[in-house]
Amino acid sequence: MPSSHSLSQVEDALADILAAYAPLSAQTVITSDTLEVAVEDDQFPALVIFTSAYGFDIADENGQAIHTAEIHVEAVNNLPATGSISRANRDALGHVVAAIAADRTLGIGLQDIQEQDIAPVEPRGKDVDSASLRFQAQWFTPLGDHFTIATPHN
């Protein structure tokens, strides 16, 4: 059994894909447990991955649970906050979509991950320009086991 929760595995796989995607090579990819992550000066520009909602239910097939998460990728740069979606953040988040579209299983057997929308992020005390791309991700696990993502091979 893997040692980290399946949701953490999804966030980590997403981070790995973004870090390896050549057009995003200038971005620092950060996974976070909070919306209030402080991006250090030497980390700009950055992509911050976090989950804002998560749920699970019994699936109809094969004694499995289906998991659904709302995962965000926030593009952050050290320009002053604008309250809008800057061109730099649009470009970065457009590359995020392209990177994920290349393999919507994220290489770990996800059922699906689909982009939902992009919105500017409320400053929340940050004096930086940022926008968040929201995804809905779904995957299966065996019932009672939130650590093993069920792929077609297991």
Short mmCIF file of C-alpha atoms in Angstrom, two decimals:
data_model
loop_
_atom_site.label_atom_id
_atom_site.label_comp_id
_atom_site.label_asym_id
_atom_site.label_seq_id
_atom_site.Cartn_x
_atom_site.Cartn_y
_atom_site.Cartn_z
CA MET A 1 0.00 0.00 0.00
CA PRO A 2 1.41 3.45 -0.88
CA SER A 3 2.33 5.60 2.11
CA SER A 4 0.54 8.79 1.02
CA HIS A 5 -3.18 9.44 0.57
CA SER A 6 -4.43 9.14 -3.01
CA LEU A 7 -5.23 12.89 -3.11
CA SER A 8 -1.60 13.67 -2.22
CA GLN A 9 -0.52 11.30 -5.01
CA VAL A 10 -2.72 13.22 -7.47
CA GLU A 11 -1.27 16.58 -6.39
CA ASP A 12 2.28 15.19 -6.59
CA ALA A 13 1.71 13.70 -10.06
CA LEU A 14 0.31 17.03 -11.23
CA ALA A 15 3.37 18.81 -9.83
CA ASP A 16 5.72 16.35 -11.57
CA ILE A 17 4.00 16.85 -14.94
CA LEU A 18 4.12 20.64 -14.67
CA ALA A 19 7.76 20.67 -13.53
CA ALA A 20 8.74 18.49 -16.51
CA TYR A 21 6.81 20.49 -19.13
CA ALA A 22 9.37 22.54 -21.09
CA PRO A 23 7.28 25.73 -21.59
CA LEU A 24 6.88 25.92 -17.78
CA SER A 25 10.58 25.40 -17.00
CA ALA A 26 10.94 28.94 -15.57
CA GLN A 27 8.15 28.28 -13.04
CA THR A 28 8.75 26.96 -9.52
CA VAL A 29 6.11 24.28 -8.83
CA ILE A 30 4.93 24.16 -5.21
CA THR A 31 2.36 21.84 -3.59
CA SER A 32 0.63 23.37 -0.60
CA ASP A 33 -1.81 22.41 2.14
CA THR A 34 -3.07 25.99 2.43
CA LEU A 35 -4.22 28.92 0.33
CA GLU A 36 -1.89 31.15 2.31
CA VAL A 37 1.41 29.87 0.92
CA ALA A 38 4.19 32.45 0.96
CA VAL A 39 6.15 32.37 -2.28
CA GLU A 40 9.74 33.41 -1.61
CA ASP A 41 11.44 36.02 -3.80
CA ASP A 42 13.70 33.41 -5.42
CA GLN A 43 10.67 31.23 -6.36
CA PHE A 44 8.94 33.67 -8.74
CA PRO A 45 7.28 32.96 -11.09
CA ALA A 46 5.53 30.07 -9.35
CA LEU A 47 2.72 27.58 -9.78
CA VAL A 48 1.08 26.67 -6.46
CA ILE A 49 -1.05 23.50 -6.36
CA PHE A 50 -3.70 23.11 -3.67
CA THR A 51 -7.06 21.39 -3.15
CA SER A 52 -10.13 23.37 -2.11
CA ALA A 53 -12.73 20.57 -2.02
CA TYR A 54 -12.64 16.79 -1.82
CA GLY A 55 -15.23 14.05 -1.52
CA PHE A 56 -15.76 10.35 -2.17
CA ASP A 57 -18.61 7.90 -2.58
CA ILE A 58 -19.23 4.25 -3.35
CA ALA A 59 -18.82 3.58 -7.06
CA ASP A 60 -21.23 1.30 -8.88
CA GLU A 61 -18.55 -0.99 -10.19
CA ASN A 62 -16.07 -3.48 -8.77
CA GLY A 63 -16.27 -2.61 -5.05
CA GLN A 64 -14.54 0.69 -5.50
CA ALA A 65 -14.87 4.24 -4.21
CA ILE A 66 -14.90 7.20 -6.58
CA HIS A 67 -13.04 10.29 -5.40
CA THR A 68 -13.64 13.82 -6.69
CA ALA A 69 -11.40 16.78 -5.92
CA GLU A 70 -11.37 20.43 -6.85
CA ILE A 71 -7.70 21.15 -7.42
CA HIS A 72 -6.30 24.60 -8.21
CA VAL A 73 -3.10 25.63 -9.92
CA GLU A 74 -2.36 29.22 -8.98
CA ALA A 75 0.05 31.16 -11.19
CA VAL A 76 1.90 33.73 -9.08
CA ASN A 77 4.38 36.36 -10.22
CA ASN A 78 6.03 39.21 -8.36
CA LEU A 79 4.23 41.99 -10.21
CA PRO A 80 1.85 44.20 -8.21
CA ALA A 81 -1.62 42.71 -7.69
CA THR A 82 -4.00 43.79 -10.45
CA GLY A 83 -7.30 42.15 -9.52
CA SER A 84 -7.49 40.84 -13.08
CA ILE A 85 -5.99 37.94 -15.01
CA SER A 86 -2.66 39.23 -16.31
CA ARG A 87 -1.19 38.15 -19.62
CA ALA A 88 1.71 36.44 -17.83
CA ASN A 89 -0.69 34.35 -15.76
CA ARG A 90 -2.92 33.58 -18.76
CA ASP A 91 0.14 32.30 -20.64
CA ALA A 92 1.36 30.19 -17.71
CA LEU A 93 -2.07 28.68 -17.06
CA GLY A 94 -2.58 28.02 -20.78
CA HIS A 95 0.62 25.93 -20.66
CA VAL A 96 -0.70 24.14 -17.55
CA VAL A 97 -3.80 23.10 -19.53
CA ALA A 98 -1.64 21.87 -22.42
CA ALA A 99 0.62 19.87 -20.09
CA ILE A 100 -2.33 18.11 -18.47
CA ALA A 101 -4.15 17.54 -21.76
CA ALA A 102 -1.20 15.42 -22.92
CA ASP A 103 -2.13 12.76 -20.31
CA ARG A 104 -5.34 13.25 -18.35
CA THR A 105 -4.55 10.14 -16.27
CA LEU A 106 -1.46 12.01 -14.97
CA GLY A 107 0.39 8.74 -15.44
CA ILE A 108 -1.14 7.31 -12.25
CA GLY A 109 -4.51 6.02 -13.46
CA LEU A 110 -6.77 9.01 -12.84
CA GLN A 111 -10.25 8.52 -14.26
CA ASP A 112 -10.19 12.13 -15.54
CA ILE A 113 -9.08 15.69 -14.87
CA GLN A 114 -10.79 18.61 -16.60
CA GLU A 115 -10.15 22.32 -16.41
CA GLN A 116 -13.13 24.33 -15.15
CA ASP A 117 -12.24 28.05 -15.13
CA ILE A 118 -9.62 30.70 -14.40
CA ALA A 119 -10.18 33.55 -11.97
CA PRO A 120 -8.00 36.22 -10.37
CA VAL A 121 -7.11 35.39 -6.80
CA GLU A 122 -8.18 37.68 -3.98
CA PRO A 123 -5.00 39.30 -2.64
CA ARG A 124 -5.56 37.91 0.92
CA GLY A 125 -2.68 40.10 2.13
CA LYS A 126 -0.42 39.18 -0.77
CA ASP A 127 1.00 42.00 -2.86
CA VAL A 128 1.54 39.81 -5.91
CA ASP A 129 -0.25 39.15 -9.18
CA SER A 130 -1.96 35.76 -9.25
CA ALA A 131 -4.71 33.81 -10.98
CA SER A 132 -6.06 30.35 -10.27
CA LEU A 133 -7.01 27.61 -12.72
CA ARG A 134 -9.56 25.21 -11.22
CA PHE A 135 -9.68 21.53 -12.19
CA GLN A 136 -12.03 18.71 -11.28
CA ALA A 137 -10.21 15.41 -10.88
CA GLN A 138 -11.74 11.95 -10.41
CA TRP A 139 -10.15 8.61 -9.58
CA PHE A 140 -11.07 5.25 -8.09
CA THR A 141 -9.69 3.39 -5.08
CA PRO A 142 -10.62 0.03 -3.60
CA LEU A 143 -13.34 0.44 -0.94
CA GLY A 144 -11.79 1.17 2.43
CA ASP A 145 -8.38 1.99 0.94
CA HIS A 146 -7.77 5.68 0.21
CA PHE A 147 -4.10 5.06 -0.52
CA THR A 148 -4.22 2.87 -3.66
CA ILE A 149 -5.39 4.45 -6.90
CA ALA A 150 -7.17 1.73 -8.89
CA THR A 151 -5.82 1.58 -12.40
CA PRO A 152 -6.95 -0.77 -15.18
CA HIS A 153 -4.10 -3.09 -14.11
CA ASN A 154 -5.01 -3.54 -10.41
#
